[in-house]
Tab-separated table of C-alpha atoms and ligand atoms in Angstrom:
chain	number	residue	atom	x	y	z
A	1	UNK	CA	-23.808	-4.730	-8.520
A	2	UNK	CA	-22.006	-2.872	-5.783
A	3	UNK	CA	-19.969	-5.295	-4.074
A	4	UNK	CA	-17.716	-5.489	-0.457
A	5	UNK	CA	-14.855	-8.578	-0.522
A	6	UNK	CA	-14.643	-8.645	2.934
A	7	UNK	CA	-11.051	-10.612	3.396
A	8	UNK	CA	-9.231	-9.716	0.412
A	9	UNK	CA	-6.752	-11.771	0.463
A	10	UNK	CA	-5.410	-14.818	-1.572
A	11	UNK	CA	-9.348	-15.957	-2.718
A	12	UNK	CA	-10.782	-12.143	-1.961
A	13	UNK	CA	-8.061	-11.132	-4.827
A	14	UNK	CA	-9.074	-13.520	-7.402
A	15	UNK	CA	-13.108	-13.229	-6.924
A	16	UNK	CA	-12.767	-9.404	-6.057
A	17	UNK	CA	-10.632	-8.613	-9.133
A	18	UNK	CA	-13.196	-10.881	-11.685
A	19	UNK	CA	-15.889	-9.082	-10.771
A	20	UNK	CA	-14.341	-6.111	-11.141
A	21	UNK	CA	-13.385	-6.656	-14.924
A	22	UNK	CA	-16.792	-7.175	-15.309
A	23	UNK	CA	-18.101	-4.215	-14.643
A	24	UNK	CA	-19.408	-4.538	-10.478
A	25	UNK	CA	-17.993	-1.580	-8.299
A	26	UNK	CA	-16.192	-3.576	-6.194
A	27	UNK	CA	-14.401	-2.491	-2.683
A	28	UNK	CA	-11.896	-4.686	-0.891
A	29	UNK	CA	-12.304	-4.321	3.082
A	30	UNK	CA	-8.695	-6.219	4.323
A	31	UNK	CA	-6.720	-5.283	7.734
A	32	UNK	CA	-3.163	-5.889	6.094
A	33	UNK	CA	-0.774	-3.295	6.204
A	34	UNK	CA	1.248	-3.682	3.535
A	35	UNK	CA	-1.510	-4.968	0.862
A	36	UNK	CA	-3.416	-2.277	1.455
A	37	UNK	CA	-0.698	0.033	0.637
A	38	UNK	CA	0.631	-2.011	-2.298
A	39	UNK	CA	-2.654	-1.962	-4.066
A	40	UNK	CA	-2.994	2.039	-3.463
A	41	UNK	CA	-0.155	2.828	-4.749
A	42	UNK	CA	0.207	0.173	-7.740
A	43	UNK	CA	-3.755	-1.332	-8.007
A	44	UNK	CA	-4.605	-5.013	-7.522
A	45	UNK	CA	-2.185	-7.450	-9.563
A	46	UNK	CA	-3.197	-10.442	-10.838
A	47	UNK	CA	-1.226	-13.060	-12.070
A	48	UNK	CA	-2.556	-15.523	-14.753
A	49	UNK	CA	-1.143	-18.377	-16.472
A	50	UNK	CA	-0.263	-16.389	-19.401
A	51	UNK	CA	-1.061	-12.279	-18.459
A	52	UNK	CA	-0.801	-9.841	-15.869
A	53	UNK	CA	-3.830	-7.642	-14.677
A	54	UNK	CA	-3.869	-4.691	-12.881
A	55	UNK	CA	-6.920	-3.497	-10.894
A	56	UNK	CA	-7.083	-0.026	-9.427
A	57	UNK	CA	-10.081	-1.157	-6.538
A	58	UNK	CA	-10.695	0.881	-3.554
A	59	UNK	CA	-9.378	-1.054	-0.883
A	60	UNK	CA	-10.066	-0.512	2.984
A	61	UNK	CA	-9.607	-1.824	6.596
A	62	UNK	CA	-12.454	-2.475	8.472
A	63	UNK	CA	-11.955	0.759	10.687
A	64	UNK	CA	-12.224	3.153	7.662
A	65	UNK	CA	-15.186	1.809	6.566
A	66	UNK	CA	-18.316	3.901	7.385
A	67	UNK	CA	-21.492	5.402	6.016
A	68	UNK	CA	-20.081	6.178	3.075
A	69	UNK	CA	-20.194	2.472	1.652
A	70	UNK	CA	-23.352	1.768	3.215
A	71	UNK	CA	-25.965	-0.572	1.826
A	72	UNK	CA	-23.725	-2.630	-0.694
A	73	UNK	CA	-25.828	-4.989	-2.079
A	74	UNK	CA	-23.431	-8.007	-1.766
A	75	UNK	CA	-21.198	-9.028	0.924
A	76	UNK	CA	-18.672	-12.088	-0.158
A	77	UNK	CA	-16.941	-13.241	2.993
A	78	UNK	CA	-13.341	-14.463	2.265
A	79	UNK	CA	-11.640	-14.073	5.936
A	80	UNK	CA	-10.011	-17.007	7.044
A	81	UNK	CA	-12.499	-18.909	9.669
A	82	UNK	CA	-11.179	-17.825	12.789
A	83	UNK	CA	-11.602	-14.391	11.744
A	84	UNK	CA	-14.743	-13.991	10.392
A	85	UNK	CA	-16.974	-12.988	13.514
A	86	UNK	CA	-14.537	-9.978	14.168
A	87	UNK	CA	-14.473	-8.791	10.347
A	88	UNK	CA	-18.407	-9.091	10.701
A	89	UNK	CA	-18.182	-7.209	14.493
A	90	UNK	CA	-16.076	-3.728	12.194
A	91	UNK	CA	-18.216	-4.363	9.112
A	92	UNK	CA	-21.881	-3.102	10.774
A	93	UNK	CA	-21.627	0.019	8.794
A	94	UNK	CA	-21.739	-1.827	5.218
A	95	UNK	CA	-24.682	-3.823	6.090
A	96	UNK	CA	-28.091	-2.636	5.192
A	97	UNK	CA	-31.672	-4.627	5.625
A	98	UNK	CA	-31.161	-5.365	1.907
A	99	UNK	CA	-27.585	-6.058	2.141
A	100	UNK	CA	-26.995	-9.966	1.334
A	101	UNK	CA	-23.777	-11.977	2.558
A	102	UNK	CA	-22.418	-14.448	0.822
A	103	UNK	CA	-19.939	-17.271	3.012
A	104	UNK	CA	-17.435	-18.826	0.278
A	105	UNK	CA	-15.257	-19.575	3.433
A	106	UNK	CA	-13.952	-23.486	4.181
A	107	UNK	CA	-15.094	-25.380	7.228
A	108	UNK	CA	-18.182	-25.892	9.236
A	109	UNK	CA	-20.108	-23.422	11.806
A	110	UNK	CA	-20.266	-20.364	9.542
A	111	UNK	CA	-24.126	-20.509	10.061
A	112	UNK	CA	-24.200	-19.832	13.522
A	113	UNK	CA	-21.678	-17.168	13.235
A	114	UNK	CA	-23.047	-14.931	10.488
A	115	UNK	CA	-26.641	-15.065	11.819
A	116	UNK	CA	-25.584	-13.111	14.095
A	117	UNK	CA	-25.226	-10.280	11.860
A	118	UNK	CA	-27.222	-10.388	9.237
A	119	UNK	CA	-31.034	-12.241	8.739
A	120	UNK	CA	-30.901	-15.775	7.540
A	121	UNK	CA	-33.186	-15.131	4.523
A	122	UNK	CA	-29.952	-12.805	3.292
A	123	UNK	CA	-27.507	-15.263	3.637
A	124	UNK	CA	-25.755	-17.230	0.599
A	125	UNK	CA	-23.641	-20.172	0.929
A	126	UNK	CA	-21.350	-21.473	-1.323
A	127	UNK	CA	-18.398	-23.779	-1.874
A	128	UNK	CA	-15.904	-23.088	-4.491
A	129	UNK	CA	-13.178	-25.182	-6.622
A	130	UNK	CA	-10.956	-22.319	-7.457
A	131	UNK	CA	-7.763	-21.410	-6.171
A	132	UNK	CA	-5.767	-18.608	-5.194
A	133	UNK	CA	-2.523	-17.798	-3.317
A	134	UNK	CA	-0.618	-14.616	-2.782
A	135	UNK	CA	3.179	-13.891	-3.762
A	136	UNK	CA	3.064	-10.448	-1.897
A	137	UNK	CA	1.331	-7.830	-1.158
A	138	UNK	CA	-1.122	-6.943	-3.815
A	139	UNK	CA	0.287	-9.576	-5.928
A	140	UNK	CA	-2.203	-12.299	-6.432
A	141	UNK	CA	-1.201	-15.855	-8.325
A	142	UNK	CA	-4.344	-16.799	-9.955
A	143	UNK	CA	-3.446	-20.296	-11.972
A	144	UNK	CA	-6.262	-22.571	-12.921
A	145	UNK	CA	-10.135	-22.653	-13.093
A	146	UNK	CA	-12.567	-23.378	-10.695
A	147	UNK	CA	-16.234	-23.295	-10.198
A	148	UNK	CA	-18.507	-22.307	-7.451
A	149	UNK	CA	-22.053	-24.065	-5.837
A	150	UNK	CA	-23.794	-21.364	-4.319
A	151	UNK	CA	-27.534	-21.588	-2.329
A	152	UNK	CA	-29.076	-18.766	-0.444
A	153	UNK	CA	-30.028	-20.558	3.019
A	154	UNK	CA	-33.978	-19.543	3.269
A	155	UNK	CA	-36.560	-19.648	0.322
A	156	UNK	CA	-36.806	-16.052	0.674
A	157	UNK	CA	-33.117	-15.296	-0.715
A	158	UNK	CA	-33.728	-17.279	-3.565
A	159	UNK	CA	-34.787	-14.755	-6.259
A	160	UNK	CA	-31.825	-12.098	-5.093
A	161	UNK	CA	-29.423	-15.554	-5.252
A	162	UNK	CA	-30.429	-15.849	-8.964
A	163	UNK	CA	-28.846	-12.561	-9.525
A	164	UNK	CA	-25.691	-13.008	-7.757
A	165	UNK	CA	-25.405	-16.005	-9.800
A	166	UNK	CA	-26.184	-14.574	-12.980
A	167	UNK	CA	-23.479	-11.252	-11.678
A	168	UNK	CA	-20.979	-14.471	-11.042
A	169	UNK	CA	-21.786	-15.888	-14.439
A	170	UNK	CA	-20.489	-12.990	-16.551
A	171	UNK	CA	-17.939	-12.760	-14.163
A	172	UNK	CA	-16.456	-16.415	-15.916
A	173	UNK	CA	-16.361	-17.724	-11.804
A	174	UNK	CA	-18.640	-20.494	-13.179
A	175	UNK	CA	-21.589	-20.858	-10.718
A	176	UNK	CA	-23.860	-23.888	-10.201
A	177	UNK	CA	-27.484	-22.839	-8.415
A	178	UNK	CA	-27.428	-26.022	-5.663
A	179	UNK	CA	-30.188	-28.003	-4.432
A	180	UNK	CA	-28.070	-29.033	-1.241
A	181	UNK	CA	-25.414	-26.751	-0.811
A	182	UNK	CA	-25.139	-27.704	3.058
A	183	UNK	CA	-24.205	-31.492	1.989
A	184	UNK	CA	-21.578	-29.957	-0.471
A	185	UNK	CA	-19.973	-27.977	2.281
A	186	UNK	CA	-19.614	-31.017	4.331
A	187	UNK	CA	-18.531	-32.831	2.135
A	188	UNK	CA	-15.749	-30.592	1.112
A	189	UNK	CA	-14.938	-30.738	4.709
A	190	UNK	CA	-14.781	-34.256	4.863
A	191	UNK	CA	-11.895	-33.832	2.197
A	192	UNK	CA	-10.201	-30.860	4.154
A	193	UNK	CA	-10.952	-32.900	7.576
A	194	UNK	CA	-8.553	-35.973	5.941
A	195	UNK	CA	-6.204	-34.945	3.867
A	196	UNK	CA	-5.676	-31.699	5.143
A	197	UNK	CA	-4.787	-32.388	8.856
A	198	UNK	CA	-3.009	-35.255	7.894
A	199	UNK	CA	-0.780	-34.466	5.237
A	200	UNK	CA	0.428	-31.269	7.615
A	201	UNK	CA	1.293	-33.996	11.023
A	202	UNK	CA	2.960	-36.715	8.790
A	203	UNK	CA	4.659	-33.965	6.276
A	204	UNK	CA	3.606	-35.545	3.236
A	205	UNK	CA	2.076	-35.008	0.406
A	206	UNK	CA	-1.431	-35.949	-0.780
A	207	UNK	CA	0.050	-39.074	-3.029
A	208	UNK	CA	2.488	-40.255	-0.418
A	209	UNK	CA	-0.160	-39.999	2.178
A	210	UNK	CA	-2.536	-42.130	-0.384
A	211	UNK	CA	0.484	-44.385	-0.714
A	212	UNK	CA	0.286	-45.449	2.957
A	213	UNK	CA	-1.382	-49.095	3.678
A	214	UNK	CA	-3.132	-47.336	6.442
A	215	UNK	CA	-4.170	-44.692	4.827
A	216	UNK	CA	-7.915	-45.755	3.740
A	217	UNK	CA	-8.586	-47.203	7.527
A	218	UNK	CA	-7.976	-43.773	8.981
A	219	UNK	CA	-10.444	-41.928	6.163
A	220	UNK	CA	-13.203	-44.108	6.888
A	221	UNK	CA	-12.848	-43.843	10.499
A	222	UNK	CA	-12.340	-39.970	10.087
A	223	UNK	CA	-15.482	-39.734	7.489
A	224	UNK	CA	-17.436	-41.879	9.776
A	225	UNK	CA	-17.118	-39.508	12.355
A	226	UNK	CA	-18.106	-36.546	10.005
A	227	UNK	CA	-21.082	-38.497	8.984
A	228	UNK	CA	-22.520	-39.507	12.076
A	229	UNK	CA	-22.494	-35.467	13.198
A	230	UNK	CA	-23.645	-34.721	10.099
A	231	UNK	CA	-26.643	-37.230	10.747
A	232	UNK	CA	-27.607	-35.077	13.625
A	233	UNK	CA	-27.423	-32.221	11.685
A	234	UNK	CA	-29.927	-33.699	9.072
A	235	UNK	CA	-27.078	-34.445	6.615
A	236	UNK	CA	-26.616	-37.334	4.914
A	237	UNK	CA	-23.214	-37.641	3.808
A	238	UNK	CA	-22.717	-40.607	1.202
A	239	UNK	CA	-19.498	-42.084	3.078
A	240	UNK	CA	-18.292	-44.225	0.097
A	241	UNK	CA	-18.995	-41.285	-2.325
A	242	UNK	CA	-16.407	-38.902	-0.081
A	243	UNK	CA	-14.334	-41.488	0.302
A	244	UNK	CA	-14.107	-42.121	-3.496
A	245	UNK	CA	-13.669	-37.923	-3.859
A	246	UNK	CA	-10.981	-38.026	-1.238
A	247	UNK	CA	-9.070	-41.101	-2.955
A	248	UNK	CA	-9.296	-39.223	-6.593
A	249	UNK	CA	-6.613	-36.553	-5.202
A	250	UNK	CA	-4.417	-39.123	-4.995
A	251	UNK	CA	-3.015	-39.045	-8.416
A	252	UNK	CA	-0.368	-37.509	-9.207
A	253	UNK	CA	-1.221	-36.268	-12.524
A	254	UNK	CA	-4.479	-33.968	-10.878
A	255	UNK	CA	-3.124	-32.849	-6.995
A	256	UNK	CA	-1.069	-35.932	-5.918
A	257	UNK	CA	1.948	-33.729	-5.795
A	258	UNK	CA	0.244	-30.852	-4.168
A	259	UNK	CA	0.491	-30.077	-0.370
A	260	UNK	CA	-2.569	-28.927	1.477
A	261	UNK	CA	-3.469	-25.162	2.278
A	262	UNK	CA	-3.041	-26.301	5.804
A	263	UNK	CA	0.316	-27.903	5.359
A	264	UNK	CA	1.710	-24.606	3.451
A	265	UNK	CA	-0.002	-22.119	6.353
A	266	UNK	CA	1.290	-24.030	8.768
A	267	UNK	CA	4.818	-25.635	8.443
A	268	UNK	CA	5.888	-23.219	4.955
A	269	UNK	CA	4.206	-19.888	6.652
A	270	UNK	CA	3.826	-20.832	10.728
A	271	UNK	CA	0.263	-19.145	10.364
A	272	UNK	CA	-2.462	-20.717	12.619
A	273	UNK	CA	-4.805	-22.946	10.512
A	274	UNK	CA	-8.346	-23.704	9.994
A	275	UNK	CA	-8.819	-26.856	12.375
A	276	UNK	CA	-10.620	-25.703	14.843
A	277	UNK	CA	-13.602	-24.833	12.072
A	278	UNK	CA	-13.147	-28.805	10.120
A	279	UNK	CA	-12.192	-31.749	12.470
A	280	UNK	CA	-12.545	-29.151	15.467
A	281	UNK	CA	-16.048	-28.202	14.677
A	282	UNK	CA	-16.889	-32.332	14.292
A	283	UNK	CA	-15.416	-32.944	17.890
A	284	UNK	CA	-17.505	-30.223	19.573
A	285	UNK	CA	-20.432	-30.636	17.563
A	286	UNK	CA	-20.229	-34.069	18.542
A	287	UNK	CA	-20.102	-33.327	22.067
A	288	UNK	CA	-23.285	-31.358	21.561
A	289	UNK	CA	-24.972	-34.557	20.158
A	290	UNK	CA	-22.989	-36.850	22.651
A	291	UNK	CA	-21.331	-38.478	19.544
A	292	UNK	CA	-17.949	-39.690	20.283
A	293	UNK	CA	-14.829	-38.838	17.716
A	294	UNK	CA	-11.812	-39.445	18.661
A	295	UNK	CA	-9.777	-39.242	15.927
A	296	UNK	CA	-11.162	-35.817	14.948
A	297	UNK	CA	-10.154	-34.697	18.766
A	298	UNK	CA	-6.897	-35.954	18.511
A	299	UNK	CA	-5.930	-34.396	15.726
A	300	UNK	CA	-7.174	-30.952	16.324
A	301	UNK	CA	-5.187	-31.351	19.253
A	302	UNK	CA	-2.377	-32.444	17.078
A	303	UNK	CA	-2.451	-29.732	14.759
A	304	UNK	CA	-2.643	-27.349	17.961
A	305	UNK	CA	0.254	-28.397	19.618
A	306	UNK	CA	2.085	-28.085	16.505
A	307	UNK	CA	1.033	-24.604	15.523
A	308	UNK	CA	2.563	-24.091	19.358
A	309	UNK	CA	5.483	-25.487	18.332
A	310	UNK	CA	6.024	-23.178	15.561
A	311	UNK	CA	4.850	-20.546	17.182
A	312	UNK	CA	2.105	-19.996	14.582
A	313	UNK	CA	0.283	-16.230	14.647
B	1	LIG	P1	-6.029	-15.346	3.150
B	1	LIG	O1	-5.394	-15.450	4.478
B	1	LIG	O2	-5.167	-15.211	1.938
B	1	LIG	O3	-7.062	-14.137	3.133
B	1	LIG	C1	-7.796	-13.709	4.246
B	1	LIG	C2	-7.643	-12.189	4.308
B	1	LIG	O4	-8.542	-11.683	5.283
B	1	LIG	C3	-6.239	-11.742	4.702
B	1	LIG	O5	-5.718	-10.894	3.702
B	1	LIG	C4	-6.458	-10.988	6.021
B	1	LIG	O6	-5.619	-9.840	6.143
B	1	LIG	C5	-7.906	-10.592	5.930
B	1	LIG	N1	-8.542	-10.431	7.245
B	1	LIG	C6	-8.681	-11.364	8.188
B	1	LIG	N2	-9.357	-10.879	9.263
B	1	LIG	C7	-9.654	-9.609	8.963
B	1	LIG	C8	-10.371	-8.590	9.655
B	1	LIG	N3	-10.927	-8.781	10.857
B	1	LIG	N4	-10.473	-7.400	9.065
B	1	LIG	C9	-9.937	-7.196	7.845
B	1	LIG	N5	-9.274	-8.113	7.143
B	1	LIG	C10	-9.140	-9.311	7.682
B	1	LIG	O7	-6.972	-16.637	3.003
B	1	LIG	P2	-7.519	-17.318	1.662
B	1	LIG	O8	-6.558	-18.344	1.204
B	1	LIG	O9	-7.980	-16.261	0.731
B	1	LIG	O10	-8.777	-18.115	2.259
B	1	LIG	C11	-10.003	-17.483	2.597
B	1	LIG	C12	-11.059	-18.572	2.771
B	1	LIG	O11	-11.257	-19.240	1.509
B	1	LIG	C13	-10.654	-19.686	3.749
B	1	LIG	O12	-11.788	-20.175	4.429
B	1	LIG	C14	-10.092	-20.766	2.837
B	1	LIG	O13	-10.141	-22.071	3.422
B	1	LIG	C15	-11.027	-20.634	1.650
B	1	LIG	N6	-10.484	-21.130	0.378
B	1	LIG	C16	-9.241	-20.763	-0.037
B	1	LIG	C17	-8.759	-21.239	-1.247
B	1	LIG	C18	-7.390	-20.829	-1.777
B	1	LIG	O14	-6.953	-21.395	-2.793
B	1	LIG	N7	-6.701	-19.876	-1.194
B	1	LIG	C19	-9.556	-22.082	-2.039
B	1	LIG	C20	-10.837	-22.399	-1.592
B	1	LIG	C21	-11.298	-21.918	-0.389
């Protein structure tokens, strides 16, 4: 399958470079300086628990791609939220009528934004358990396993779904074919929308914040508010279930000891953060429905003022 990773960064790397090894023709569309020019000159690296890869993959920014890529059959969007609509804006050129997308991004809205751009009936979504981070340019740390819920969004995009799954398969990324994958995205965002946020304003870790007595009166309330916009939305989010999910990272023998994506973009790496696309997205969806949620407000705002203060970019 011929196959664009638009945003090839930390996750981009790892799902770019497995379907590579299995055979795809893979490109990797990115706007960094630096990686782009690390992986020309010394391919792709990938860092496993116990070897080293190295992928020689075409690699791109957005403004060099043209005509010559057109019509990839597979688009897997990997930008971080807040830049997705402008990778999608440079990316025209790539997208054919036959060309599907497929959003593995975090956070809520994603819909609205990629309709824009390409038909519904040739749009995937997905929500994925692997991990990924970067230790420099066109170095990728790729520890663990994951898996990966994937649903295309209209009956329509079901049968060309099946094959990305089956592409995804061979590629050992472990998909699931989901009846509901919009419930799984929000629920993932429930767990982002908590721990996430939180863990980055008190500077804690996910066990110490589990550790605090008020710690399960500000998940419900925080849930609650993701489940009652969810509601409108014609999702109905379980509360105790995500609460349950959310307590379960507590321990310190599975990611107790682990600090948030958030909490490393933003206080180890003063990069701006997702907020505005988890709790952010609840507050002004819930304006939209005339919901009130205060606590998701406040903390966007939180996490706002303190990218300011660090003068995130
Ligand atoms: P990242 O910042 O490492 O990668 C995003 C890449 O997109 C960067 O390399 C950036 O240069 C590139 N980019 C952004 N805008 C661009 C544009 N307009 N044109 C070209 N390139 C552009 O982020 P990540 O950690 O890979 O996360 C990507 C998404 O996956 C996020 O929604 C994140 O929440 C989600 N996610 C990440 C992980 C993880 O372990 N890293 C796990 C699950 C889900």
């Amino acid at each position: 399958m011929k196959i664009a990773i638009a945003g090839a960064g930390a996750m981009g790397s790892r799902i770019g470079l497995m379907l590579h090894q299995t055979g795809n023709e893979v490109i990797l569309i990115d706007r960094w300086p630096d990686h782009i020019k690390a992986i020309r000159e010394n391919g792709l690296i990938g860092e496993f628990e116990d070897h080293e890869v190295v992928a020689h993959l075409p690699i791109y920014s957005p403004e060099e791609i043209v005509e010559d890529h057109a019509n990839v059959d597979l688009v897997v969007a990997l930008t971080k939220s807040m830049q997705l609509e402008a990778m999608f804006q440079d990316i025209q050129p790539i997208i054919g009528k036959e060309t599907f997308v497929f959003c593995l991004l975090n956070g809520l809205g994603h819909e609205e934004t990629l309709s824009k751009f390409v038909p519904r009936e040739n749009i995937i979504f997905g929500t994925t358990t692997w991990t990924a981070g970067l230790s420099g340019p066109g170095h990728a740390k790729l520890v663990g396993s994951g898996s990966i819920e994937m649903e295309n969004l209209e009956p329509k995009g079901k049968a060309f779904t099946l094959e990305v799954l089956e592409v995804f398969q061979n590629a050992g990324l472990n998909p699931i074919y989901s009846n509901n994958v919009r419930y799984s995205i929000w629920k993932k965002a429930c767990i982002n929308g908590t721990l996430n946020g939180l863990c980055t304003i008190l500077d804690c870790n996910i066990a110490d914040f589990g550790s605090m007595s008020v710690a399960r009166g500000i998940i419900e309330t925080i849930v609650g508010e993701f489940a009652a916009v969810a509601s409108a939305e014609g999702i109905d989010l379980d509360q105790e279930q995500v609460i349950q999910a959310i307590e379960a990272t507590y321990d310190v023998k599975t990611q107790g000891l682990h600090f948030p994506s958030m909490y490393q973009d933003l206080i180890r790496n003063h990069r701006k953060t997702e907020i505005d696309y988890i709790n952010g997205a609840v507050w002004q969806k819930g304006k939209m429905y005339q919901i009130s949620t205060p606590y998701c407000a406040f903390l966007t705002q939180l996490i706002h003022g303190k990218e300011e203060l660090l003068n995130a970019k």
